[in-house]
CSV table of C-alpha atoms and ligand atoms in Angstrom, one decimal:
chain,number,residue,atom,x,y,z
A,24,UNK,CA,0.2,-0.5,0.1
A,25,UNK,CA,1.4,3.7,-0.5
A,26,UNK,CA,1.8,5.7,2.0
A,27,UNK,CA,-0.5,8.0,2.6
A,28,UNK,CA,0.1,11.7,4.4
A,29,UNK,CA,-2.6,14.6,5.0
A,30,UNK,CA,-1.1,17.6,5.6
A,31,UNK,CA,-3.0,20.8,7.2
A,32,UNK,CA,-1.9,23.0,4.1
A,33,UNK,CA,-0.8,22.6,0.3
A,34,UNK,CA,1.9,24.6,1.7
A,35,UNK,CA,2.7,21.6,3.4
A,36,UNK,CA,2.5,19.4,1.5
A,37,UNK,CA,4.6,21.1,-1.5
A,38,UNK,CA,7.4,22.3,1.2
A,39,UNK,CA,7.6,18.1,1.8
A,40,UNK,CA,8.3,17.3,-1.0
A,41,UNK,CA,10.7,19.9,-2.2
A,42,UNK,CA,12.4,18.8,0.3
A,43,UNK,CA,12.1,15.6,-0.6
A,44,UNK,CA,13.8,17.3,-4.1
A,45,UNK,CA,16.4,18.9,-2.6
A,46,UNK,CA,17.6,15.7,-0.9
A,47,UNK,CA,18.1,14.3,-3.9
A,48,UNK,CA,19.8,17.0,-5.8
A,49,UNK,CA,22.2,17.7,-3.3
A,50,UNK,CA,23.0,13.5,-3.4
A,51,UNK,CA,22.9,13.7,-6.9
A,52,UNK,CA,23.4,16.4,-9.3
A,53,UNK,CA,22.1,14.8,-11.9
A,54,UNK,CA,19.1,14.3,-10.7
A,55,UNK,CA,16.4,13.6,-13.1
A,56,UNK,CA,12.9,15.5,-11.9
A,57,UNK,CA,9.5,14.3,-13.2
A,58,UNK,CA,7.4,17.6,-13.4
A,59,UNK,CA,3.4,18.0,-13.7
A,60,UNK,CA,1.1,20.1,-15.3
A,61,UNK,CA,-1.8,21.5,-13.7
A,62,UNK,CA,-2.5,23.5,-10.5
A,63,UNK,CA,-2.0,21.1,-7.8
A,64,UNK,CA,1.9,20.6,-8.5
A,65,UNK,CA,2.7,24.7,-8.0
A,66,UNK,CA,3.0,25.0,-4.2
A,67,UNK,CA,5.4,22.3,-4.9
A,68,UNK,CA,8.2,24.2,-7.8
A,69,UNK,CA,6.3,27.4,-5.0
A,70,UNK,CA,8.5,25.8,-2.3
A,71,UNK,CA,11.2,25.0,-4.4
A,72,UNK,CA,12.2,28.7,-4.8
A,73,UNK,CA,13.4,28.2,-0.8
A,74,UNK,CA,14.2,24.7,-0.3
A,75,UNK,CA,16.8,25.2,-3.2
A,76,UNK,CA,18.9,28.1,-2.7
A,77,UNK,CA,22.6,27.8,-3.1
A,78,UNK,CA,21.8,24.2,-4.6
A,79,UNK,CA,23.6,23.4,-7.9
A,80,UNK,CA,20.5,22.7,-9.8
A,81,UNK,CA,22.8,23.5,-13.5
A,82,UNK,CA,23.0,19.4,-14.2
A,83,UNK,CA,18.9,18.7,-12.7
A,84,UNK,CA,16.8,17.5,-15.6
A,85,UNK,CA,13.5,16.9,-16.1
A,86,UNK,CA,10.7,15.4,-17.8
A,87,UNK,CA,7.5,16.3,-18.1
A,88,UNK,CA,4.3,13.8,-17.8
A,89,UNK,CA,2.7,15.5,-21.3
A,90,UNK,CA,1.7,18.0,-24.4
A,91,UNK,CA,-1.5,19.3,-26.0
A,92,UNK,CA,-1.5,18.0,-29.5
A,93,UNK,CA,-1.5,20.2,-31.5
A,94,UNK,CA,-1.7,23.5,-30.0
A,95,UNK,CA,2.2,25.4,-30.4
A,96,UNK,CA,4.7,25.6,-28.4
A,97,UNK,CA,4.4,28.9,-27.9
A,98,UNK,CA,0.7,29.5,-26.7
A,99,UNK,CA,0.6,30.0,-22.9
A,100,UNK,CA,-0.9,26.7,-22.1
A,101,UNK,CA,1.0,24.3,-23.8
A,102,UNK,CA,2.9,21.9,-21.0
A,103,UNK,CA,5.8,23.8,-23.1
A,104,UNK,CA,5.5,27.3,-21.6
A,105,UNK,CA,3.4,26.3,-17.9
A,106,UNK,CA,7.5,24.7,-17.6
A,107,UNK,CA,9.1,27.3,-18.3
A,108,UNK,CA,7.2,29.7,-16.7
A,109,UNK,CA,6.6,27.6,-13.6
A,110,UNK,CA,9.5,25.7,-13.0
A,111,UNK,CA,12.6,26.6,-15.4
A,112,UNK,CA,12.4,30.3,-15.3
A,113,UNK,CA,12.1,31.0,-11.4
A,114,UNK,CA,14.7,27.5,-10.2
A,115,UNK,CA,16.9,28.5,-12.8
A,116,UNK,CA,17.1,24.5,-14.6
A,117,UNK,CA,18.9,24.8,-17.9
A,118,UNK,CA,15.8,24.7,-20.6
A,119,UNK,CA,17.7,22.5,-22.8
A,120,UNK,CA,17.9,19.3,-20.2
A,121,UNK,CA,14.3,20.0,-19.6
A,122,UNK,CA,11.7,17.9,-22.3
A,123,UNK,CA,8.6,18.2,-23.1
A,124,UNK,CA,6.7,15.7,-25.5
A,125,UNK,CA,7.0,17.3,-28.9
A,126,UNK,CA,2.7,18.1,-30.0
A,127,UNK,CA,3.4,19.1,-33.0
A,128,UNK,CA,1.6,18.2,-35.3
A,129,UNK,CA,5.2,17.2,-37.9
A,130,UNK,CA,6.7,15.5,-35.7
A,131,UNK,CA,4.3,13.7,-33.8
A,132,UNK,CA,4.3,10.3,-35.1
A,133,UNK,CA,7.8,9.0,-33.6
A,134,UNK,CA,7.1,11.5,-30.6
A,135,UNK,CA,6.2,8.7,-27.7
A,136,UNK,CA,8.4,6.7,-29.6
A,137,UNK,CA,11.6,8.9,-28.6
A,138,UNK,CA,10.7,10.5,-25.5
A,139,UNK,CA,10.6,6.8,-24.1
A,140,UNK,CA,14.2,6.7,-25.3
A,141,UNK,CA,15.7,10.1,-24.3
A,142,UNK,CA,14.1,9.3,-20.1
A,143,UNK,CA,16.1,6.0,-20.8
A,144,UNK,CA,19.3,7.9,-22.1
A,145,UNK,CA,19.0,10.5,-19.0
A,146,UNK,CA,19.0,7.2,-16.6
A,147,UNK,CA,15.1,6.9,-15.8
A,148,UNK,CA,13.2,9.3,-14.2
A,149,UNK,CA,13.6,9.3,-10.0
A,150,UNK,CA,11.0,10.6,-8.6
A,151,UNK,CA,8.1,11.3,-10.2
A,152,UNK,CA,5.6,14.3,-9.7
A,153,UNK,CA,1.8,13.4,-10.0
A,154,UNK,CA,-1.3,14.9,-9.8
A,155,UNK,CA,-4.2,13.5,-10.3
A,156,UNK,CA,-7.4,14.2,-12.6
A,157,UNK,CA,-11.6,13.8,-11.7
A,158,UNK,CA,-11.3,11.0,-13.9
A,159,UNK,CA,-8.7,9.7,-11.7
A,160,UNK,CA,-6.5,10.0,-14.7
A,161,UNK,CA,-2.1,10.4,-14.3
A,162,UNK,CA,0.0,11.8,-16.9
A,163,UNK,CA,-2.7,11.7,-19.5
A,164,UNK,CA,-3.5,8.1,-19.2
A,165,UNK,CA,-7.4,8.5,-19.7
A,166,UNK,CA,-10.2,5.6,-18.5
A,167,UNK,CA,-9.2,2.8,-20.0
A,168,UNK,CA,-5.6,3.1,-20.7
A,169,UNK,CA,-3.3,0.0,-20.5
A,170,UNK,CA,-0.8,-0.6,-17.7
A,171,UNK,CA,1.9,-1.3,-20.1
A,172,UNK,CA,1.6,1.8,-22.0
A,173,UNK,CA,4.2,4.2,-23.5
A,174,UNK,CA,4.4,7.7,-24.2
A,175,UNK,CA,1.4,7.8,-27.3
A,176,UNK,CA,-1.2,10.3,-28.3
A,177,UNK,CA,-4.3,10.0,-26.6
A,178,UNK,CA,-7.8,11.4,-26.7
A,179,UNK,CA,-9.3,13.7,-23.6
A,180,UNK,CA,-12.3,12.9,-22.3
A,181,UNK,CA,-14.6,15.4,-22.2
A,182,UNK,CA,-14.5,15.0,-19.3
A,183,UNK,CA,-10.5,16.1,-19.0
A,184,UNK,CA,-12.0,18.9,-21.6
A,185,UNK,CA,-13.8,20.5,-19.3
A,186,UNK,CA,-11.3,20.6,-16.1
A,187,UNK,CA,-8.8,22.3,-18.4
A,188,UNK,CA,-11.1,24.8,-20.0
A,189,UNK,CA,-10.7,26.7,-17.3
A,190,UNK,CA,-7.2,27.7,-18.7
A,191,UNK,CA,-8.5,28.6,-22.6
A,192,UNK,CA,-10.7,31.2,-23.7
A,193,UNK,CA,-12.9,29.0,-24.9
A,194,UNK,CA,-13.7,25.0,-23.2
A,195,UNK,CA,-13.6,24.5,-27.3
A,196,UNK,CA,-10.1,25.5,-27.6
A,197,UNK,CA,-9.0,22.4,-25.3
A,198,UNK,CA,-6.8,21.0,-27.0
A,199,UNK,CA,-9.1,16.8,-28.2
A,200,UNK,CA,-5.9,15.3,-28.5
A,201,UNK,CA,-2.4,15.4,-25.9
A,202,UNK,CA,0.8,12.7,-26.1
A,203,UNK,CA,1.3,11.3,-22.3
A,204,UNK,CA,4.1,9.5,-20.9
A,205,UNK,CA,2.0,5.7,-20.7
A,206,UNK,CA,0.9,4.4,-17.2
A,207,UNK,CA,3.8,1.4,-18.2
A,208,UNK,CA,6.9,4.8,-18.4
A,209,UNK,CA,5.7,6.7,-15.7
A,210,UNK,CA,5.8,3.5,-13.5
A,211,UNK,CA,9.8,3.1,-14.2
A,212,UNK,CA,10.0,6.0,-11.8
A,213,UNK,CA,11.9,5.3,-9.1
A,214,UNK,CA,9.5,7.0,-6.4
A,215,UNK,CA,6.1,8.0,-7.5
A,216,UNK,CA,5.0,11.8,-6.1
A,217,UNK,CA,1.5,11.9,-6.2
A,218,UNK,CA,-0.5,14.9,-4.8
A,219,UNK,CA,-4.4,15.6,-4.8
A,220,UNK,CA,-5.7,18.4,-2.5
A,221,UNK,CA,-9.1,20.0,-2.1
A,222,UNK,CA,-12.7,17.8,-2.3
A,223,UNK,CA,-13.3,17.3,-6.2
A,224,UNK,CA,-10.8,14.6,-5.9
A,225,UNK,CA,-11.2,13.2,-3.3
A,226,UNK,CA,-13.6,10.2,-4.9
A,227,UNK,CA,-10.6,9.6,-7.5
A,228,UNK,CA,-8.6,10.0,-5.1
A,229,UNK,CA,-9.4,6.9,-3.3
A,230,UNK,CA,-10.3,4.5,-6.2
A,231,UNK,CA,-6.6,5.2,-6.7
A,232,UNK,CA,-5.4,4.7,-3.8
A,233,UNK,CA,-6.9,2.3,-2.1
A,234,UNK,CA,-10.1,0.7,-5.2
A,235,UNK,CA,-9.3,-2.3,-6.7
A,236,UNK,CA,-6.8,-2.3,-9.8
A,237,UNK,CA,-8.3,-1.4,-13.2
A,238,UNK,CA,-7.2,0.9,-16.2
A,239,UNK,CA,-11.0,2.2,-15.6
A,240,UNK,CA,-9.1,4.3,-12.8
A,241,UNK,CA,-5.7,3.8,-14.4
A,242,UNK,CA,-4.5,6.6,-10.9
A,243,UNK,CA,-4.8,2.8,-9.5
A,244,UNK,CA,-1.4,1.0,-11.0
A,245,UNK,CA,0.2,3.7,-8.3
A,246,UNK,CA,-0.9,0.3,-6.8
A,247,UNK,CA,1.6,-2.0,-8.7
A,248,UNK,CA,4.5,0.2,-7.9
A,249,UNK,CA,7.0,-0.1,-4.9
A,250,UNK,CA,8.0,3.6,-3.8
A,251,UNK,CA,4.6,5.5,-3.7
A,252,UNK,CA,3.9,8.5,-1.6
A,253,UNK,CA,0.8,9.7,-1.7
A,254,UNK,CA,0.4,13.8,-0.2
A,255,UNK,CA,-3.0,15.3,0.4
A,256,UNK,CA,-4.7,18.0,2.5
A,257,UNK,CA,-7.9,16.8,4.8
A,258,UNK,CA,-10.5,17.0,1.8
A,259,UNK,CA,-8.9,15.5,-0.6
A,260,UNK,CA,-9.2,13.1,1.7
A,261,UNK,CA,-11.9,12.6,3.3
A,262,UNK,CA,-13.1,9.7,1.1
A,263,UNK,CA,-10.3,7.2,2.4
A,264,UNK,CA,-11.5,4.2,5.0
A,265,UNK,CA,-8.2,4.0,6.7
A,266,UNK,CA,-7.6,7.7,7.2
A,267,UNK,CA,-6.7,6.4,10.5
A,268,UNK,CA,-3.3,4.0,10.5
A,269,UNK,CA,-2.6,6.8,7.3
A,270,UNK,CA,-2.3,9.3,10.5
A,271,UNK,CA,-0.6,6.5,13.3
A,272,UNK,CA,1.9,5.4,9.7
A,273,UNK,CA,3.2,8.5,9.7
A,274,UNK,CA,2.8,10.1,13.3
A,275,UNK,CA,4.7,6.9,13.8
A,276,UNK,CA,7.1,7.8,11.2
A,277,UNK,CA,11.6,6.3,11.4
A,278,UNK,CA,13.2,9.8,11.1
A,279,UNK,CA,16.0,8.1,9.3
A,280,UNK,CA,12.6,6.7,6.6
A,281,UNK,CA,12.6,10.1,4.0
A,282,UNK,CA,10.1,10.1,2.1
B,10,GLP,N1,-2.1,16.6,-17.2
B,10,GLP,C1,-2.9,16.4,-16.6
B,10,GLP,C2,-2.5,16.2,-15.3
B,10,GLP,O1,-0.9,16.0,-15.3
B,10,GLP,C3,-3.3,17.2,-13.7
B,10,GLP,O2,-2.9,15.7,-12.9
B,10,GLP,C4,-4.6,17.1,-13.7
B,10,GLP,C5,-5.1,17.4,-12.6
B,10,GLP,O3,-4.6,18.8,-12.7
B,10,GLP,P1,-4.9,19.6,-12.0
B,10,GLP,O4,-3.5,20.0,-11.3
B,10,GLP,O5,-5.0,21.6,-12.4
B,10,GLP,O6,-6.3,19.1,-10.9
B,10,GLP,O7,-5.4,17.1,-14.8
B,10,GLP,C6,-4.6,17.6,-16.0
B,10,GLP,O8,-5.0,18.0,-16.7
């Protein structure tokens, strides 16, 4: 079972993850960080500014989970733009070492295999940050995604397009297709850190963490991974059955253990 940590605020959740990432980078300057977009990881990126103060990040590599297909990379809501704005620039990472899947139509046919090859070439992802969609997706692996899937093109569900419409001028502007790391790709990262905040995520989170392992809930793939940390606020934790155990385990977590 994944370790589940319930934090009082998003900022404290972000700080916990940021400290773990900073520890990893100090131990290994070529740390490979798996990046997520959406609103959920923002407290982590915010906290990283302080946690990485004085830490050499020049060799750190980053791989984003996903990208829209056919959206101009210069569009402010392309995940390339979001990662540049939220992560690369504020943290001073080397832009050449931070990759986002290539969603351009001209290169889409081979973009998935090239991306998986680049991750392998970098030695794999050390820590993958994950959010979760209200339909249970991780990355953009919509319900039905194979647990063996690699980086590839997917069609977004109507629910995901609705959820993401807030970032665009109109719902119709949300791209229909995306390119996302597969569940198989994500499961190869050495440590998965899944974050969820707010009541709107409670049902998807409970299904992913405690429900049956099923392609119908792509987030449930995390149950197959040997090292998963789930960090949530009280609202997102509200539909979990084993909350008392999670609190008890965290209160008794050995100081030497790390995340
Ligand atoms: N592709 C992203 C996911 O990586 C993200 O985890 C999820 C939740 O988004 P948010 O964090 O904004 O709730 O949906 C987005 O569409």
